[in-house]
Amino acid sequence: MIVEWSIVILVVAFICLDIITGLLKAVYEKNLESECIRKGLIHKLGEIIAVAVAFLIEYSQTVILSINFDIPIVKGVCIYIILMEILSVLENICVINPQLRKVFSPYLKKLREKENEIESKRN
Protein backbone atom coordinates (compact mmCIF):
# COMPACT_ATOMS: atom_id res chain seq x y z
CA MET A 1 0.00 0.00 0.00
CA ILE A 2 1.43 3.31 -1.08
CA VAL A 3 -0.27 6.37 0.41
CA GLU A 4 1.19 9.69 -0.55
CA TRP A 5 0.84 11.51 2.74
CA SER A 6 1.42 14.86 1.11
CA ILE A 7 -1.98 14.64 -0.60
CA VAL A 8 -3.66 13.92 2.76
CA ILE A 9 -1.89 16.95 4.24
CA LEU A 10 -3.13 19.02 1.28
CA VAL A 11 -6.70 17.90 1.98
CA VAL A 12 -6.41 19.06 5.58
CA ALA A 13 -4.84 22.37 4.46
CA PHE A 14 -7.64 23.06 1.97
CA ILE A 15 -10.27 22.15 4.56
CA CYS A 16 -8.66 24.66 6.95
CA LEU A 17 -8.61 27.33 4.23
CA ASP A 18 -12.29 26.71 3.54
CA ILE A 19 -13.13 27.05 7.23
CA ILE A 20 -11.15 30.30 7.50
CA THR A 21 -12.59 31.85 4.33
CA GLY A 22 -16.08 30.65 5.30
CA LEU A 23 -15.77 32.40 8.66
CA LEU A 24 -14.48 35.56 6.97
CA LYS A 25 -17.39 35.44 4.53
CA ALA A 26 -19.87 35.07 7.41
CA VAL A 27 -18.32 38.03 9.25
CA TYR A 28 -18.31 40.09 6.04
CA GLU A 29 -21.99 39.32 5.43
CA LYS A 30 -22.80 39.82 9.15
CA ASN A 31 -24.24 36.32 9.15
CA LEU A 32 -22.12 34.49 11.74
CA GLU A 33 -24.41 31.85 13.24
CA SER A 34 -23.38 28.98 15.48
CA GLU A 35 -25.74 26.53 13.73
CA CYS A 36 -24.09 27.17 10.35
CA ILE A 37 -20.64 26.85 11.91
CA ARG A 38 -21.62 23.59 13.60
CA LYS A 39 -23.04 22.12 10.37
CA GLY A 40 -20.00 23.28 8.40
CA LEU A 41 -17.59 21.70 10.85
CA ILE A 42 -19.55 18.46 10.78
CA HIS A 43 -19.32 18.47 6.96
CA LYS A 44 -15.55 18.98 7.20
CA LEU A 45 -15.28 16.16 9.72
CA GLY A 46 -17.21 14.00 7.24
CA GLU A 47 -14.60 14.77 4.59
CA ILE A 48 -11.80 13.73 6.94
CA ILE A 49 -13.68 10.54 7.78
CA ALA A 50 -14.09 9.85 4.04
CA VAL A 51 -10.30 10.02 3.65
CA ALA A 52 -9.87 7.71 6.66
CA VAL A 53 -12.36 5.21 5.22
CA ALA A 54 -10.59 5.32 1.85
CA PHE A 55 -7.30 4.68 3.65
CA LEU A 56 -8.76 1.68 5.49
CA ILE A 57 -10.22 0.27 2.27
CA GLU A 58 -6.90 0.70 0.49
CA TYR A 59 -5.02 -0.84 3.41
CA SER A 60 -7.42 -3.80 3.61
CA GLN A 61 -6.77 -4.61 -0.05
CA THR A 62 -3.31 -5.85 0.81
CA VAL A 63 -3.80 -7.08 4.36
CA ILE A 64 -7.19 -8.78 4.36
CA LEU A 65 -7.78 -9.51 0.69
CA SER A 66 -4.14 -10.28 -0.15
CA ILE A 67 -4.36 -8.38 -3.41
CA ASN A 68 -0.93 -7.98 -4.98
CA PHE A 69 -1.63 -4.51 -6.38
CA ASP A 70 -3.10 -1.33 -4.97
CA ILE A 71 -6.15 0.48 -6.25
CA PRO A 72 -5.39 4.11 -5.27
CA ILE A 73 -8.66 4.91 -3.51
CA VAL A 74 -7.14 7.46 -1.12
CA LYS A 75 -5.73 9.55 -3.94
CA GLY A 76 -9.05 9.64 -5.78
CA VAL A 77 -11.02 10.66 -2.68
CA CYS A 78 -8.42 13.30 -1.80
CA ILE A 79 -8.43 14.79 -5.30
CA TYR A 80 -12.22 15.07 -5.25
CA ILE A 81 -12.24 16.73 -1.80
CA ILE A 82 -9.44 19.12 -2.82
CA LEU A 83 -11.42 20.20 -5.90
CA MET A 84 -14.51 20.78 -3.75
CA GLU A 85 -12.52 22.81 -1.25
CA ILE A 86 -10.76 24.93 -3.89
CA LEU A 87 -14.14 25.76 -5.41
CA SER A 88 -15.56 26.71 -2.02
CA VAL A 89 -12.51 28.80 -1.04
CA LEU A 90 -12.61 30.73 -4.33
CA GLU A 91 -16.36 31.33 -3.97
CA ASN A 92 -15.80 32.63 -0.44
CA ILE A 93 -12.99 34.91 -1.62
CA CYS A 94 -15.24 36.33 -4.34
CA VAL A 95 -17.83 37.27 -1.72
CA ILE A 96 -15.24 38.73 0.65
CA ASN A 97 -13.67 40.79 -2.14
CA PRO A 98 -16.02 41.19 -5.16
CA GLN A 99 -13.19 42.72 -7.24
CA LEU A 100 -11.50 39.32 -7.25
CA ARG A 101 -14.57 37.76 -8.89
CA LYS A 102 -13.26 38.97 -12.25
CA VAL A 103 -9.99 37.15 -11.67
CA PHE A 104 -11.44 33.91 -10.30
CA SER A 105 -14.59 33.52 -12.43
CA PRO A 106 -12.85 31.57 -15.22
CA TYR A 107 -11.26 29.23 -12.68
CA LEU A 108 -14.54 28.75 -10.84
CA LYS A 109 -16.21 27.78 -14.09
CA LYS A 110 -13.47 25.25 -14.93
CA LEU A 111 -13.52 23.80 -11.42
CA ARG A 112 -17.31 23.40 -11.51
CA GLU A 113 -16.99 21.61 -14.86
CA LYS A 114 -14.28 19.32 -13.47
CA GLU A 115 -16.32 18.59 -10.35
CA ASN A 116 -19.38 17.79 -12.50
CA GLU A 117 -17.24 15.54 -14.71
CA ILE A 118 -15.96 13.60 -11.69
CA GLU A 119 -19.48 13.39 -10.29
CA SER A 120 -20.88 12.03 -13.57
CA LYS A 121 -18.13 9.36 -13.70
CA ARG A 122 -19.09 8.21 -10.20
CA ASN A 123 -22.70 7.70 -11.24
XYZ file of N, CA and C in Angstrom:
369
model
N 0.839 -1.180 0.000
C 0.000 0.000 0.000
C 0.880 1.237 0.000
N 0.650 2.085 -0.966
C 1.430 3.310 -1.076
C 0.487 4.493 -0.940
N 0.543 5.163 0.200
C -0.265 6.371 0.406
C 0.685 7.550 0.370
N 0.387 8.467 -0.505
C 1.187 9.685 -0.548
C 0.632 10.635 0.512
N 1.336 10.724 1.614
C 0.836 11.506 2.744
C 0.731 12.984 2.420
N 1.503 13.437 1.447
C 1.425 14.856 1.106
C 0.038 15.235 0.598
N -0.639 14.319 -0.102
C -1.981 14.641 -0.599
C -2.988 14.695 0.555
N -2.786 13.872 1.583
C -3.657 13.918 2.763
C -3.437 15.237 3.507
N -2.189 15.657 3.600
C -1.885 16.946 4.235
C -2.514 18.085 3.445
N -2.482 17.996 2.115
C -3.131 19.015 1.277
C -4.629 19.069 1.530
N -5.266 17.920 1.692
C -6.702 17.895 1.981
C -6.984 18.667 3.262
N -6.220 18.383 4.299
C -6.410 19.064 5.583
C -6.163 20.569 5.434
N -5.142 20.943 4.666
C -4.837 22.367 4.460
C -5.985 23.070 3.735
N -6.528 22.442 2.691
C -7.636 23.061 1.966
C -8.907 23.119 2.811
N -9.127 22.112 3.647
C -10.271 22.154 4.564
C -10.115 23.329 5.522
N -8.913 23.523 6.045
C -8.656 24.655 6.951
C -8.873 25.990 6.238
N -8.385 26.094 5.009
C -8.607 27.327 4.234
C -10.083 27.589 4.015
N -10.849 26.538 3.750
C -12.286 26.711 3.543
C -12.965 27.177 4.820
N -12.557 26.620 5.952
C -13.126 27.047 7.234
C -12.812 28.516 7.478
N -11.564 28.912 7.268
C -11.154 30.303 7.502
C -11.889 31.260 6.576
N -11.915 30.942 5.273
C -12.591 31.852 4.334
C -14.100 31.848 4.559
N -14.653 30.707 4.986
C -16.080 30.654 5.302
C -16.427 31.538 6.483
N -15.562 31.520 7.503
C -15.772 32.397 8.657
C -15.644 33.866 8.267
N -14.638 34.183 7.440
C -14.478 35.563 6.973
C -15.686 36.016 6.161
N -16.197 35.128 5.330
C -17.388 35.440 4.534
C -18.579 35.717 5.451
N -18.761 34.886 6.475
C -19.871 35.069 7.410
C -19.748 36.398 8.162
N -18.542 36.745 8.577
C -18.321 38.027 9.255
C -18.592 39.176 8.295
N -18.112 39.057 7.060
C -18.308 40.088 6.037
C -19.792 40.317 5.776
N -20.553 39.223 5.703
C -21.992 39.322 5.429
C -22.811 39.545 6.694
N -22.152 39.660 7.847
C -22.803 39.820 9.150
C -23.812 38.699 9.367
N -23.368 37.491 9.093
C -24.236 36.317 9.155
C -23.535 35.172 9.881
N -22.872 35.488 10.974
C -22.121 34.494 11.736
C -23.072 33.815 12.717
N -23.463 32.585 12.408
C -24.413 31.848 13.237
C -23.785 30.535 13.686
N -23.997 30.196 14.938
C -23.383 28.984 15.483
C -23.920 27.722 14.809
N -25.180 27.715 14.393
C -25.739 26.528 13.735
C -25.042 26.267 12.396
N -24.797 27.329 11.625
C -24.086 27.175 10.348
C -22.660 26.695 10.582
N -22.014 27.251 11.594
C -20.644 26.846 11.908
C -20.615 25.380 12.309
N -21.564 24.979 13.150
C -21.620 23.589 13.596
C -21.835 22.641 12.415
N -22.779 22.966 11.540
C -23.043 22.124 10.371
C -21.819 22.075 9.446
N -21.183 23.221 9.246
C -19.998 23.276 8.396
C -18.867 22.429 8.938
N -18.649 22.501 10.238
C -17.589 21.702 10.853
C -17.902 20.207 10.781
N -19.171 19.858 10.907
C -19.555 18.455 10.778
C -19.314 17.975 9.351
N -19.603 18.820 8.360
C -19.322 18.465 6.964
C -17.821 18.240 6.760
N -17.008 19.117 7.343
C -15.553 18.982 7.201
C -15.063 17.709 7.888
N -15.633 17.398 9.033
C -15.281 16.157 9.719
C -15.673 14.956 8.851
N -16.799 15.062 8.159
C -17.213 14.003 7.241
C -16.204 13.800 6.124
N -15.622 14.881 5.629
C -14.601 14.769 4.586
C -13.361 14.048 5.116
N -12.959 14.384 6.336
C -11.795 13.733 6.938
C -12.083 12.246 7.171
N -13.303 11.942 7.594
C -13.683 10.539 7.784
C -13.679 9.803 6.443
N -14.107 10.469 5.374
C -14.085 9.848 4.040
C -12.662 9.470 3.643
N -11.700 10.336 3.947
C -10.297 10.022 3.654
C -9.845 8.840 4.510
N -10.241 8.818 5.778
C -9.868 7.711 6.665
C -10.469 6.390 6.174
N -11.723 6.416 5.736
C -12.363 5.206 5.220
C -11.653 4.740 3.953
N -11.322 5.676 3.073
C -10.592 5.323 1.845
C -9.254 4.693 2.195
N -8.578 5.251 3.197
C -7.299 4.683 3.647
C -7.489 3.250 4.141
N -8.521 3.026 4.957
C -8.765 1.681 5.490
C -9.111 0.698 4.379
N -9.893 1.140 3.407
C -10.222 0.269 2.270
C -8.954 -0.078 1.505
N -8.139 0.938 1.239
C -6.902 0.700 0.492
C -5.958 -0.222 1.280
N -5.879 -0.009 2.568
C -5.024 -0.844 3.409
C -5.533 -2.285 3.446
N -6.855 -2.452 3.522
C -7.421 -3.798 3.612
C -7.229 -4.590 2.326
N -7.022 -3.900 1.209
C -6.772 -4.611 -0.048
C -5.574 -5.542 0.080
N -4.534 -5.054 0.707
C -3.308 -5.847 0.806
C -3.293 -6.759 2.029
N -3.879 -6.317 3.119
C -3.802 -7.085 4.360
C -4.862 -8.189 4.411
N -6.094 -7.818 4.214
C -7.186 -8.779 4.358
C -7.410 -9.570 3.071
N -7.439 -8.864 1.952
C -7.781 -9.512 0.692
C -6.581 -10.108 -0.022
N -5.389 -9.789 0.449
C -4.136 -10.282 -0.148
C -4.045 -9.988 -1.647
N -4.481 -8.812 -2.024
C -4.363 -8.383 -3.412
C -2.928 -7.914 -3.627
N -2.328 -8.300 -4.723
C -0.931 -7.975 -4.976
C -0.716 -6.594 -5.583
N -1.773 -5.860 -5.840
C -1.633 -4.513 -6.382
C -2.593 -3.591 -5.644
N -2.278 -2.315 -5.673
C -3.102 -1.330 -4.975
C -4.002 -0.585 -5.951
N -5.244 -0.421 -5.546
C -6.146 0.483 -6.255
C -6.110 1.772 -5.449
N -5.631 2.867 -6.042
C -5.389 4.107 -5.274
C -6.681 4.845 -4.905
N -7.396 4.321 -3.940
C -8.657 4.910 -3.512
C -8.424 6.221 -2.773
N -7.418 6.256 -1.913
C -7.144 7.458 -1.118
C -6.886 8.652 -2.029
N -6.074 8.449 -3.040
C -5.729 9.549 -3.935
C -6.969 10.086 -4.643
N -7.834 9.208 -5.105
C -9.055 9.640 -5.782
C -9.973 10.439 -4.875
N -10.171 9.948 -3.649
C -11.016 10.655 -2.683
C -10.407 12.013 -2.340
N -9.097 12.039 -2.147
C -8.416 13.296 -1.804
C -8.519 14.316 -2.935
N -8.335 13.866 -4.164
C -8.427 14.791 -5.300
C -9.825 15.391 -5.380
N -10.850 14.559 -5.190
C -12.221 15.070 -5.250
C -12.468 16.101 -4.139
N -12.033 15.796 -2.922
C -12.236 16.725 -1.803
C -11.460 18.013 -2.037
N -10.233 17.919 -2.542
C -9.443 19.121 -2.818
C -10.141 20.006 -3.847
N -10.682 19.407 -4.905
C -11.420 20.197 -5.902
C -12.632 20.894 -5.280
N -13.367 20.168 -4.436
C -14.512 20.779 -3.753
C -14.076 21.957 -2.894
N -12.984 21.769 -2.158
C -12.520 22.812 -1.249
C -11.987 24.029 -2.005
N -11.257 23.795 -3.091
C -10.761 24.926 -3.889
C -11.931 25.747 -4.398
N -12.947 25.075 -4.900
C -14.136 25.761 -5.405
C -14.785 26.595 -4.307
N -14.942 26.009 -3.142
C -15.559 26.712 -2.020
C -14.723 27.902 -1.558
N -13.404 27.708 -1.471
C -12.512 28.802 -1.045
C -12.591 29.963 -2.037
N -12.545 29.660 -3.328
C -12.612 30.728 -4.335
C -13.959 31.445 -4.294
N -15.042 30.697 -4.098
C -16.358 31.332 -3.974
C -16.395 32.250 -2.761
N -15.840 31.795 -1.642
C -15.804 32.626 -0.436
C -14.980 33.892 -0.669
N -13.840 33.759 -1.332
C -12.986 34.911 -1.616
C -13.732 35.923 -2.488
N -14.494 35.438 -3.447
C -15.240 36.327 -4.345
C -16.306 37.124 -3.592
N -16.862 36.535 -2.538
C -17.831 37.268 -1.721
C -17.108 38.275 -0.826
N -16.002 37.851 -0.238
C -15.242 38.725 0.655
C -14.710 39.941 -0.101
N -14.224 39.709 -1.322
C -13.675 40.791 -2.140
C -14.228 40.665 -3.565
N -15.366 41.329 -3.849
C -16.019 41.195 -5.160
C -15.118 41.559 -6.347
N -14.095 42.363 -6.137
C -13.193 42.715 -7.238
C -12.421 41.495 -7.733
N -12.219 40.534 -6.862
C -11.499 39.321 -7.249
C -12.369 38.360 -8.068
N -13.671 38.610 -8.106
C -14.570 37.763 -8.888
C -14.149 37.749 -10.353
N -13.711 38.899 -10.856
C -13.265 38.974 -12.252
C -12.074 38.057 -12.501
N -11.196 37.976 -11.527
C -9.991 37.152 -11.668
C -10.341 35.671 -11.557
N -11.191 35.316 -10.601
C -11.436 33.911 -10.301
C -12.582 33.285 -11.080
N -13.433 34.079 -11.714
C -14.585 33.516 -12.430
C -14.215 32.434 -13.441
N -13.191 32.643 -14.276
C -12.846 31.572 -15.224
C -12.424 30.275 -14.525
N -11.708 30.405 -13.417
C -11.258 29.231 -12.685
C -12.427 28.536 -11.991
N -13.356 29.333 -11.468
C -14.537 28.749 -10.840
C -15.338 27.936 -11.850
N -15.478 28.474 -13.037
C -16.215 27.777 -14.091
C -15.532 26.445 -14.424
N -14.211 26.476 -14.603
C -13.473 25.250 -14.928
C -13.542 24.235 -13.791
N -13.445 24.711 -12.551
C -13.520 23.797 -11.415
C -14.902 23.168 -11.301
N -15.952 23.957 -11.531
C -17.308 23.398 -11.507
C -17.460 22.330 -12.582
N -16.927 22.599 -13.769
C -16.994 21.612 -14.859
C -16.251 20.336 -14.470
N -15.070 20.481 -13.889
C -14.276 19.316 -13.472
C -15.002 18.536 -12.385
N -15.586 19.246 -11.420
C -16.322 18.591 -10.349
C -17.524 17.842 -10.920
N -18.241 18.448 -11.865
C -19.384 17.786 -12.498
C -18.939 16.563 -13.295
N -17.779 16.667 -13.940
C -17.236 15.544 -14.706
C -16.915 14.371 -13.789
N -16.281 14.654 -12.668
C -15.958 13.604 -11.693
C -17.244 13.008 -11.138
N -18.208 13.854 -10.836
C -19.482 13.393 -10.291
C -20.210 12.489 -11.283
N -20.193 12.849 -12.570
C -20.878 12.028 -13.571
C -20.173 10.683 -13.769
N -18.861 10.632 -13.595
C -18.128 9.358 -13.698
C -18.463 8.433 -12.531
N -18.742 9.023 -11.371
C -19.087 8.213 -10.200
C -20.451 7.566 -10.365
N -21.342 8.238 -11.072
C -22.704 7.699 -11.240
C -22.711 6.846 -12.433
